[in-house]
Coordinates of C-alpha atoms in Angstrom, one line a residue:
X1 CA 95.5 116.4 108.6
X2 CA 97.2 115.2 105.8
X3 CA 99.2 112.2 104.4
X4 CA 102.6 112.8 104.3
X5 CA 105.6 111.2 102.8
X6 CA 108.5 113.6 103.1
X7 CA 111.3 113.3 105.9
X8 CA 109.6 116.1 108.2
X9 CA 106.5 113.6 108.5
X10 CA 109.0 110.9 108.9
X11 CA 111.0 112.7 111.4
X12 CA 107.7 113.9 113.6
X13 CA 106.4 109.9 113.5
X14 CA 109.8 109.2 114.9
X15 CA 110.1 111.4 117.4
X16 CA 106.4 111.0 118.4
X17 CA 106.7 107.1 118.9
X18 CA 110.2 107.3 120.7
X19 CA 108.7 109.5 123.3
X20 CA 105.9 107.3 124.1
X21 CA 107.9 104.4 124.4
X22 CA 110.2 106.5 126.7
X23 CA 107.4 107.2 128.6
X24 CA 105.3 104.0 129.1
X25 CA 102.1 105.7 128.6
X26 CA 99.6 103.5 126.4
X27 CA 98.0 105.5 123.2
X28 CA 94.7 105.2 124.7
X29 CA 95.8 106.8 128.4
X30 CA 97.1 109.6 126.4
X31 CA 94.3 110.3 124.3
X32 CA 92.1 110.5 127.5
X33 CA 94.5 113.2 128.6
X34 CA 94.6 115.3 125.7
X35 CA 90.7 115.3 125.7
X36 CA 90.6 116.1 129.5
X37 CA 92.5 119.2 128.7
X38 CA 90.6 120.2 126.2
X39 CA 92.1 119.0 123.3
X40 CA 89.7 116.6 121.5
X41 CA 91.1 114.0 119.1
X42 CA 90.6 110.6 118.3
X43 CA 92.4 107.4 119.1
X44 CA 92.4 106.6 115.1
X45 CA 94.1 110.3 114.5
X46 CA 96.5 109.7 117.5
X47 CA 97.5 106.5 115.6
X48 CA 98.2 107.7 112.1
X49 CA 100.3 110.5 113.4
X50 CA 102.5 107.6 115.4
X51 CA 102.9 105.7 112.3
X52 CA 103.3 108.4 109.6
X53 CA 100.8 107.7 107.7
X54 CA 99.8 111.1 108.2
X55 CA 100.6 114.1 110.3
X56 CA 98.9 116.9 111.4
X57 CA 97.5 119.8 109.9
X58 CA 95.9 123.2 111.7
X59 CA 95.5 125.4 114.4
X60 CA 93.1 122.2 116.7
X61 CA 96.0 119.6 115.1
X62 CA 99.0 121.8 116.5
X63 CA 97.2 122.4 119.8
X64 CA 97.0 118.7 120.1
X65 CA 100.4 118.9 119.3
X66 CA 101.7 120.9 121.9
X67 CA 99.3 119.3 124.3
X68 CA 101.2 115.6 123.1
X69 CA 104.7 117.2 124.2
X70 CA 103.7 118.5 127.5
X71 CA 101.8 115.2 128.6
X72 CA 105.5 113.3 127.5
X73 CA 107.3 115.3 128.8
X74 CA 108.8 117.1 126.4
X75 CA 110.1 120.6 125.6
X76 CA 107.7 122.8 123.9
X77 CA 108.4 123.2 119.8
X78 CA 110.2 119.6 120.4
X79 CA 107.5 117.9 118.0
X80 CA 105.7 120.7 116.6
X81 CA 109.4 121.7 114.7
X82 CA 109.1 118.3 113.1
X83 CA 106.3 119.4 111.5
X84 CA 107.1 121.4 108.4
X85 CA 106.0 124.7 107.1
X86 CA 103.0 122.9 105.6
X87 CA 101.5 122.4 109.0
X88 CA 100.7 126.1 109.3
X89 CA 98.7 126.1 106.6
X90 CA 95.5 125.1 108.3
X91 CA 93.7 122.1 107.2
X92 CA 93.6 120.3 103.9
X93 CA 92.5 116.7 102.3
X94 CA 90.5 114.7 105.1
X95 CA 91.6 112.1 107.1
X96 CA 91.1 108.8 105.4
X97 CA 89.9 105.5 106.9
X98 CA 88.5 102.8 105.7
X99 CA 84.9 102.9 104.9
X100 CA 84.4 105.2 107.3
X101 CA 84.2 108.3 105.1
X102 CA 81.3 109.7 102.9
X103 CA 83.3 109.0 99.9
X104 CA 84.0 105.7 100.3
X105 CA 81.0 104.5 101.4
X106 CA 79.8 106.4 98.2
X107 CA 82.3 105.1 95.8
X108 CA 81.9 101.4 97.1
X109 CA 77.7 101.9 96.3
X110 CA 78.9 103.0 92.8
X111 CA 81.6 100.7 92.3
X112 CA 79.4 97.6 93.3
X113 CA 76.2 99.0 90.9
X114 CA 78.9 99.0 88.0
X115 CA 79.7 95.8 89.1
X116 CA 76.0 94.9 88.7
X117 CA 76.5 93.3 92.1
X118 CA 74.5 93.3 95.1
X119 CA 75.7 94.0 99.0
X120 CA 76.2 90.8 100.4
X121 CA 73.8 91.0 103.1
X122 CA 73.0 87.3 103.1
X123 CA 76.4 86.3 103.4
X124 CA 78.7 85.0 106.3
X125 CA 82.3 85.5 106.6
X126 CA 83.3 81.9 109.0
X127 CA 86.7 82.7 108.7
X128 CA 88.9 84.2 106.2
X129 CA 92.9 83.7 106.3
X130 CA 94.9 86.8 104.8
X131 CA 98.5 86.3 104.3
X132 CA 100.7 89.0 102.9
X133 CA 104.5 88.8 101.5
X134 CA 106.3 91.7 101.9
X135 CA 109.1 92.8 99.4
X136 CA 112.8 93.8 99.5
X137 CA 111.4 97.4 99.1
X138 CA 108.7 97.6 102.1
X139 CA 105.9 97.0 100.4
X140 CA 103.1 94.4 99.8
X141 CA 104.1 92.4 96.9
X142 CA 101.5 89.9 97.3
X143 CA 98.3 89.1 99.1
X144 CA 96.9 85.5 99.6
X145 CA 93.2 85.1 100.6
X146 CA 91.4 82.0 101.6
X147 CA 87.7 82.6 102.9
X148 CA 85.0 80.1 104.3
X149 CA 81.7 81.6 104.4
X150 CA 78.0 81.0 104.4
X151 CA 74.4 81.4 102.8
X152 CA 72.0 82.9 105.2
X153 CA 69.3 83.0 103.0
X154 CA 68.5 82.3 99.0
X155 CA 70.7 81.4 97.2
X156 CA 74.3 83.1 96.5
X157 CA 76.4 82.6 92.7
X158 CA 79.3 85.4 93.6
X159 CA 81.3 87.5 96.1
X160 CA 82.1 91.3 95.5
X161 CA 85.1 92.6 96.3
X162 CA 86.1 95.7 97.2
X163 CA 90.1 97.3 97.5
X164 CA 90.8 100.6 98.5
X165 CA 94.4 101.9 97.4
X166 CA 96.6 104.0 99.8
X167 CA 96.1 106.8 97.6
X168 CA 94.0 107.8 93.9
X169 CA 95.6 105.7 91.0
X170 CA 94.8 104.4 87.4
X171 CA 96.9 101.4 88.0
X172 CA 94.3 98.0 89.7
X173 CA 95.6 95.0 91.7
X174 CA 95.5 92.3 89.8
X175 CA 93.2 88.9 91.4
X176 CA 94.7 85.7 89.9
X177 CA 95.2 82.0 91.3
X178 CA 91.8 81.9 92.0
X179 CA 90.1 78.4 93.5
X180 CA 86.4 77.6 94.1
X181 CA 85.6 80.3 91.8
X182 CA 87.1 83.0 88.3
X183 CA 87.4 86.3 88.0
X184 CA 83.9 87.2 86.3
X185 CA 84.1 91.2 86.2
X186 CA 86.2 94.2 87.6
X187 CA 85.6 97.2 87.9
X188 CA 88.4 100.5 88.6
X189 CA 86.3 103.8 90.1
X190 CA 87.0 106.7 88.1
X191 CA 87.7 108.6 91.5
X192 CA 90.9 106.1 91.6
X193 CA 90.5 105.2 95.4
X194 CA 88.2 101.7 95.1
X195 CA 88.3 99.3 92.6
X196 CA 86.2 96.1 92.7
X197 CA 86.5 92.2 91.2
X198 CA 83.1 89.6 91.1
X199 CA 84.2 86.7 91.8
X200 CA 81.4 83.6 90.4
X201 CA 81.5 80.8 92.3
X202 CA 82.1 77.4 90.6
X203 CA 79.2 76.1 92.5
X204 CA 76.3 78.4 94.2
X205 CA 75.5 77.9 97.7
X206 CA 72.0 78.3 99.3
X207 CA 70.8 79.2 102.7
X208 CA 73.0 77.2 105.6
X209 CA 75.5 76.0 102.8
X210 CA 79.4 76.7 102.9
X211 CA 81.8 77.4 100.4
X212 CA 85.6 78.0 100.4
X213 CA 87.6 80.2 97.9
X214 CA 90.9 81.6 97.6
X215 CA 92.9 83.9 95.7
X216 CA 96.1 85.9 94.9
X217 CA 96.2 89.8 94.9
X218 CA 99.2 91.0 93.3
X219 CA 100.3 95.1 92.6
X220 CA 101.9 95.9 89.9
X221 CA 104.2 98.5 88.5
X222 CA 102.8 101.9 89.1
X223 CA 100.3 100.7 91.9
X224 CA 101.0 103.0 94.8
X225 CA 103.3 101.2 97.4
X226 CA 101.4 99.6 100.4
X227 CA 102.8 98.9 103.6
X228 CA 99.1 97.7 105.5
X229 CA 97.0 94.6 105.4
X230 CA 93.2 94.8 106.6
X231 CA 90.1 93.2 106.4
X232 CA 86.8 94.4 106.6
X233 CA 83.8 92.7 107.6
X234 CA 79.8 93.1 107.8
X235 CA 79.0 91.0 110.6
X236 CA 80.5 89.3 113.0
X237 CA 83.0 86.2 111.7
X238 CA 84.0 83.4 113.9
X239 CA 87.6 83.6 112.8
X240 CA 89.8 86.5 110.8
X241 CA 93.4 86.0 110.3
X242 CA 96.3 87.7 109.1
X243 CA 99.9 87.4 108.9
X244 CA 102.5 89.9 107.3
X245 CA 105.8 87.9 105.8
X246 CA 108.7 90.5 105.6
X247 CA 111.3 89.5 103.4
X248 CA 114.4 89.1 105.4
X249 CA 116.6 92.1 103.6
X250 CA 113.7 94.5 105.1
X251 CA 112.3 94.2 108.8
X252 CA 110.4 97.2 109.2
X253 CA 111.6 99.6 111.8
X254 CA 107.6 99.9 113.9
X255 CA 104.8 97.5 113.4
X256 CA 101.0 98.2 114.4
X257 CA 97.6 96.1 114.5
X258 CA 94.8 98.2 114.7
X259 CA 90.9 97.0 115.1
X260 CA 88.2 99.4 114.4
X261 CA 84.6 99.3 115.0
X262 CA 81.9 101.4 115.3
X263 CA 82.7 102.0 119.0
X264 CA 86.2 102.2 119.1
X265 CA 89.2 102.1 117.4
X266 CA 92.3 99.9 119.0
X267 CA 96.2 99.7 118.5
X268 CA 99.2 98.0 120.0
X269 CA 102.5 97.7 118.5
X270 CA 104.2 94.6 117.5
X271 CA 107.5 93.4 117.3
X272 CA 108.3 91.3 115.1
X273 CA 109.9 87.6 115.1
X274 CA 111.3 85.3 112.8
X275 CA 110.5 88.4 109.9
X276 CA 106.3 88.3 110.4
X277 CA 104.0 88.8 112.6
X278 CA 99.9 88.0 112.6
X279 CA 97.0 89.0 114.1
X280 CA 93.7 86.6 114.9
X281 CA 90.3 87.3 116.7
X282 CA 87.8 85.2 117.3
X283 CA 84.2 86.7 116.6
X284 CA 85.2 89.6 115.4
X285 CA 82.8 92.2 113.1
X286 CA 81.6 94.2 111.9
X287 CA 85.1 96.1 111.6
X288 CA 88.1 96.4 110.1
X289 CA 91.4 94.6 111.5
X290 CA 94.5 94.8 110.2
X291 CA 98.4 95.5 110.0
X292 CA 100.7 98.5 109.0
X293 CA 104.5 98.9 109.2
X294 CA 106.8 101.6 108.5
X295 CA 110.6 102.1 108.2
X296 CA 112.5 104.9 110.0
X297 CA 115.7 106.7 108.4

């Protein structure tokens, strides 16, 4: 499986999510029918194909394939001509997710060592409030954060951060507009996939204390386009939120929240009204949550 961008990848996401819909059949019922026949893939890889993010790649992906067209009842080759030549070509790059792969969870221990920053094991997250404005092109433009959280133990001066970019790039978002704390030190991984900012807080908090901060993420020119928000958490927080702002020239075409945890992984599509839509849970963590669109020819 790999990402694709081109209008066959397009065209099979299309095609893919129209017959579901057709159908009625959740993500999750279907997944537990492709694996019943024999045809084991995850609910995560089942999702990325839906959206485009990626499509799939070798001989177990096109099997899965063929399996997805005849539970949908769909004529054989209907999907699978969607595809491409480069789907023949048996398997290249991974499937990415995030921090779930060796690599990340390799580059965001090397990334936070060159940060000269510690795991924030003593740390709560009590609730943390994302809001993201989309642009006139699809894509993120800006993200707003505003996070409460907690000493468990000793004493805590700064907060890590870590981003992971839709794909490898030289170019870093940029943290600015920042309250309760600055910008002390950043940090760009030469792989190109994480980067990192410390933020030091203006006053440190020890064990049962609270502090809140916020801040503005913004992408600039040359930063690969991003059409998801997430958040990722350690432990469990008593309240995440976030809410995607489209600006009103570009509604996107599908919308998706996704939750994944170490036991499952969790999507539903969204409409969505008044140009946004949000997603909030209560307790949730250690995971990731989030939100990804997409825009149909």
């Amino acid at each position: 499986m790999t990402e694709r961008n081109d209008d066959h990848g397009g065209a099979f996401a299309a095609a893919l999510r129209a017959a579901i819909s057709e159908r009625g059949i959740t993500l999750a019922r279907l997944q537990r029918r492709l694996v019943d026949d024999g045809n084991p893939v995850s609910m995560a890889t089942l999702s990325y194909w839906r959206s485009g993010a990626r499509q799939p790649e070798g001989a177990q992906s096109l099997s899965v394939v063929e399996g997805l067209e005849d539970h949908l009842g769909m004529n054989r080759g209907q999907l699978t001509s969607l595809l491409g030549p480069s789907a023949r070509l048996g398997p290249l790059a991974p499937p990415r997710l995030p921090f779930d792969e060796v690599r990340e969870l390799r580059e965001t221990a090397e990334t936070l060592t060159a940060l000269r920053a510690a795991t924030q094991d003593a740390l709560r997250d009590l609730s943390t409030q994302v809001t993201a404005f989309v642009g006139r092109d699809g894509a993120v433009e800006s993200i707003t954060m505003r996070s409460l959280v907690q000493a468990t133990k000793g004493a805590i001066a700064e907060i890590p951060l870590i981003d992971v970019a839709p794909v490898e790039t030289d170019v870093m978002s940029e943290i600015s507009d920042v309250i309760g704390g600055r910008v002390d030190r950043e940090y760009l991984h030469p792989g190109g996939l994480l980067s990192g900012v410390v933020i030091a807080l203006d006053e440190p908090i020890t064990t049962g204390a609270t502090t809140l901060f916020e801040f503005t993420e913004r992408f600039p020119a040359g930063y690969p386009p991003r059409q998801s928000v997430w958040h990722a958490t350690s432990r469990p927080a008593r309240e995440t939120l976030i809410w995607v702002r489209f600006h009103p020239d570009a509604p996107p075409t599908w919308c998706e929240e996704y939750c994944e945890t170490s036991d499952e992984y969790v999507t539903a599509m969204r409409s969505v009204a008044h140009g946004a839509v949000h997603v909030a849970k209560h307790g949730f963590g250690p995971g990731v949550l989030g939100i990804r669109w997409g825009y149909d020819e």
